[in-house]
Short mmCIF file of C-alpha atoms in Angstrom, two decimals:
data_model
loop_
_atom_site.label_atom_id
_atom_site.label_comp_id
_atom_site.label_asym_id
_atom_site.label_seq_id
_atom_site.Cartn_x
_atom_site.Cartn_y
_atom_site.Cartn_z
CA MET Y 79 0.00 0.00 0.00
CA ASN Y 80 0.99 3.58 -0.57
CA PRO Y 81 2.75 4.94 2.58
CA SER Y 82 1.24 8.40 2.05
CA PHE Y 83 -2.24 6.88 1.92
CA LEU Y 84 -1.57 4.97 5.16
CA ARG Y 85 -0.39 8.12 6.96
CA SER Y 86 -3.45 10.05 5.78
CA SER Y 87 -5.74 7.19 6.78
CA ARG Y 88 -4.21 7.04 10.27
CA ARG Y 89 -4.64 10.77 10.73
CA LEU Y 90 -8.27 10.60 9.63
CA LEU Y 91 -8.91 7.66 11.93
CA ALA Y 92 -7.30 9.46 14.87
CA ALA Y 93 -9.34 12.60 14.16
CA ALA Y 94 -12.54 10.53 13.89
CA LEU Y 95 -11.79 8.75 17.17
CA LEU Y 96 -11.15 12.04 18.96
CA ALA Y 97 -14.31 13.56 17.47
CA THR Y 98 -16.33 10.54 18.57
CA ALA Y 99 -14.76 10.60 22.02
CA SER Y 100 -15.81 14.23 22.43
CA LEU Y 101 -19.45 13.10 22.10
CA LEU Y 102 -19.13 10.67 25.00
CA PRO Y 103 -19.80 11.73 28.59
CA ALA Y 104 -16.76 13.37 30.20
CA ALA Y 105 -16.71 10.94 33.14
CA ASP Y 106 -12.93 10.58 33.09
CA ALA Y 107 -12.15 14.16 32.10
CA LEU Y 108 -10.12 16.14 34.60
CA GLU Y 109 -12.01 19.08 36.09
CA ALA Y 110 -11.08 22.31 37.84
CA GLY Y 111 -10.33 21.66 41.50
CA GLN Y 112 -8.69 18.28 40.92
CA PRO Y 113 -4.96 17.64 41.29
CA ALA Y 114 -3.08 17.68 37.99
CA PRO Y 115 -1.56 14.28 37.16
CA ALA Y 116 2.23 14.27 37.27
CA PHE Y 117 4.22 13.95 34.07
CA SER Y 118 7.86 13.77 33.08
CA LEU Y 119 8.41 14.02 29.33
CA PRO Y 120 11.20 14.70 26.84
CA ALA Y 121 11.63 18.07 25.17
CA ALA Y 122 13.06 18.61 21.69
CA ASP Y 123 16.52 19.25 23.16
CA GLY Y 124 16.47 15.84 24.88
CA LYS Y 125 16.04 17.23 28.38
CA THR Y 126 13.21 15.92 30.53
CA VAL Y 127 10.63 18.34 31.92
CA SER Y 128 8.29 17.40 34.74
CA LEU Y 129 5.26 19.08 36.21
CA ALA Y 130 6.87 18.65 39.64
CA GLY Y 131 9.85 20.68 38.40
CA LEU Y 132 7.48 23.55 37.62
CA ARG Y 133 5.89 23.54 41.08
CA GLY Y 134 5.43 27.10 42.31
CA HIS Y 135 4.42 28.30 38.82
CA TYR Y 136 1.11 28.50 37.05
CA VAL Y 137 1.46 26.09 34.15
CA TYR Y 138 -0.73 26.23 31.05
CA VAL Y 139 -0.61 22.59 29.87
CA ASP Y 140 -1.80 22.29 26.26
CA PHE Y 141 -2.30 18.97 24.44
CA TRP Y 142 -1.87 19.19 20.66
CA ALA Y 143 -1.23 17.19 17.49
CA SER Y 144 0.25 18.06 14.11
CA TRP Y 145 -2.97 17.21 12.27
CA CYS Y 146 -5.12 19.48 14.47
CA GLY Y 147 -6.30 22.64 12.69
CA PRO Y 148 -7.24 24.58 15.84
CA CYS Y 149 -3.80 23.70 17.28
CA LYS Y 150 -2.18 25.64 14.44
CA GLN Y 151 -4.28 28.65 15.41
CA SER Y 152 -3.50 28.32 19.11
CA PHE Y 153 0.31 28.28 18.81
CA PRO Y 154 0.76 32.00 17.99
CA TRP Y 155 -1.70 32.84 20.78
CA MET Y 156 0.20 30.69 23.31
CA LYS Y 157 3.45 32.33 22.20
CA THR Y 158 1.95 35.74 22.96
CA LEU Y 159 0.55 34.47 26.26
CA GLN Y 160 4.00 33.17 27.26
CA ALA Y 161 5.63 36.47 26.26
CA LYS Y 162 3.17 38.56 28.26
CA LEU Y 163 2.64 36.41 31.35
CA GLY Y 164 5.78 34.27 31.34
CA GLY Y 165 8.44 34.61 33.93
CA PRO Y 166 8.78 33.50 37.50
CA ARG Y 167 5.04 32.74 37.90
CA PHE Y 168 3.79 31.41 34.54
CA GLU Y 169 4.86 28.82 31.95
CA VAL Y 170 3.22 27.43 28.81
CA VAL Y 171 3.93 23.72 28.22
CA ALA Y 172 2.57 22.16 25.03
CA ILE Y 173 2.48 18.35 24.95
CA ASN Y 174 2.47 16.74 21.52
CA VAL Y 175 0.64 13.43 21.12
CA ASP Y 176 1.70 12.42 17.58
CA GLU Y 177 2.87 8.82 17.26
CA LYS Y 178 5.73 9.98 15.06
CA ARG Y 179 7.88 12.81 16.33
CA ALA Y 180 8.73 13.70 12.71
CA ASP Y 181 5.10 14.81 12.21
CA ALA Y 182 5.39 17.14 15.20
CA GLN Y 183 8.79 18.40 14.02
CA ARG Y 184 7.31 19.29 10.60
CA PHE Y 185 4.55 21.24 12.37
CA LEU Y 186 7.10 23.01 14.55
CA GLY Y 187 9.34 23.72 11.55
CA ASP Y 188 6.81 26.34 10.46
CA THR Y 189 6.42 27.71 13.98
CA ALA Y 190 8.82 29.14 16.53
CA PRO Y 191 6.77 28.35 19.63
CA GLY Y 192 8.54 30.49 22.26
CA PHE Y 193 7.43 28.07 25.00
CA THR Y 194 8.23 24.54 26.16
CA VAL Y 195 7.20 21.69 23.84
CA LEU Y 196 7.17 18.11 25.13
CA PHE Y 197 6.45 14.79 23.42
CA ASP Y 198 4.21 11.92 24.53
CA ALA Y 199 3.86 9.48 21.61
CA GLN Y 200 2.45 6.77 23.91
CA GLY Y 201 -0.41 9.05 25.01
CA ALA Y 202 -0.13 8.32 28.73
CA THR Y 203 -0.34 11.99 29.75
CA PRO Y 204 -3.44 12.97 27.74
CA SER Y 205 -5.06 9.77 29.01
CA ALA Y 206 -4.27 10.71 32.63
CA TYR Y 207 -5.80 14.15 32.05
CA GLY Y 208 -8.88 12.70 30.34
CA VAL Y 209 -8.27 14.60 27.10
CA GLN Y 210 -11.12 13.95 24.69
CA GLY Y 211 -10.25 16.28 21.81
CA MET Y 212 -7.50 18.49 20.43
CA PRO Y 213 -6.48 20.95 21.60
CA THR Y 214 -7.36 20.69 25.28
CA SER Y 215 -5.65 22.85 27.87
CA PHE Y 216 -5.40 22.93 31.65
CA LEU Y 217 -4.18 25.77 33.85
CA VAL Y 218 -2.43 24.26 36.86
CA ASP Y 219 -1.83 26.45 39.91
CA PRO Y 220 1.46 26.62 41.87
CA GLU Y 221 0.26 23.89 44.25
CA GLY Y 222 -0.52 21.48 41.39
CA LYS Y 223 -4.30 21.86 41.25
CA VAL Y 224 -6.21 22.37 37.98
CA VAL Y 225 -7.93 25.77 38.05
CA LEU Y 226 -9.13 25.99 34.43
CA VAL Y 227 -9.97 23.52 31.67
CA HIS Y 228 -10.41 24.68 28.07
CA GLN Y 229 -11.33 22.48 25.10
CA SER Y 230 -10.76 23.37 21.45
CA PHE Y 231 -9.55 26.77 20.31
CA LYS Y 232 -11.33 29.51 18.40
CA ASP Y 233 -9.97 32.87 17.34
CA SER Y 234 -13.09 34.48 18.79
CA GLU Y 235 -12.14 33.17 22.26
CA ARG Y 236 -8.56 34.44 22.32
CA GLU Y 237 -9.02 37.61 24.31
CA ALA Y 238 -11.55 36.29 26.82
CA LEU Y 239 -9.42 33.20 27.53
CA ALA Y 240 -6.26 35.28 27.92
CA GLN Y 241 -8.03 37.62 30.35
CA LYS Y 242 -9.38 34.70 32.37
CA ILE Y 243 -5.88 33.20 32.61
CA ALA Y 244 -4.32 36.56 33.53
CA ALA Y 245 -6.93 37.04 36.29
CA LEU Y 246 -6.22 33.56 37.71
CA VAL Y 247 -2.46 34.05 37.51
CA GLY Y 248 -2.69 37.56 38.91
CA GLY Y 249 -0.47 38.86 36.14
CA ALA Y 250 -0.59 41.82 33.84
CA LYS Y 251 -3.37 42.11 31.30
CA PRO Y 252 -2.32 40.13 28.18
#
């Protein structure tokens, strides 16, 4: 079979499964007020980043995939969010869930994120967080508790979401 056809078929299947999963009840989805599951994942530079290592910061944990259209829209927004709120109290961490890192690298080749990107090809972290669609984001407070959950990404939501995050973090207006 044609390798390009197989890759396209896998992406379509993954998108269909995520779309179907988003129609199911969110029984396993992580909610605000719950502790954020720990993770320790590799970054592009080979270093390992853990949620425990970011304790004391607000961490915007975003789950994304190379085939996700709204993810492409969210990356410039997250870069701006990191630039305006980042520092000693705030960090954006985007976790890629592609099976093949090369797919993520191609996506990133067109984008200079300006924030931490981690890789979880096995999908253990999105599973622990109950992610049911891409992108899904969680704001984790300095004590490790989820204070905000946001699914999908729309340009029309940019400003309101940024203001909500800034209010929770107690930072400057984005």
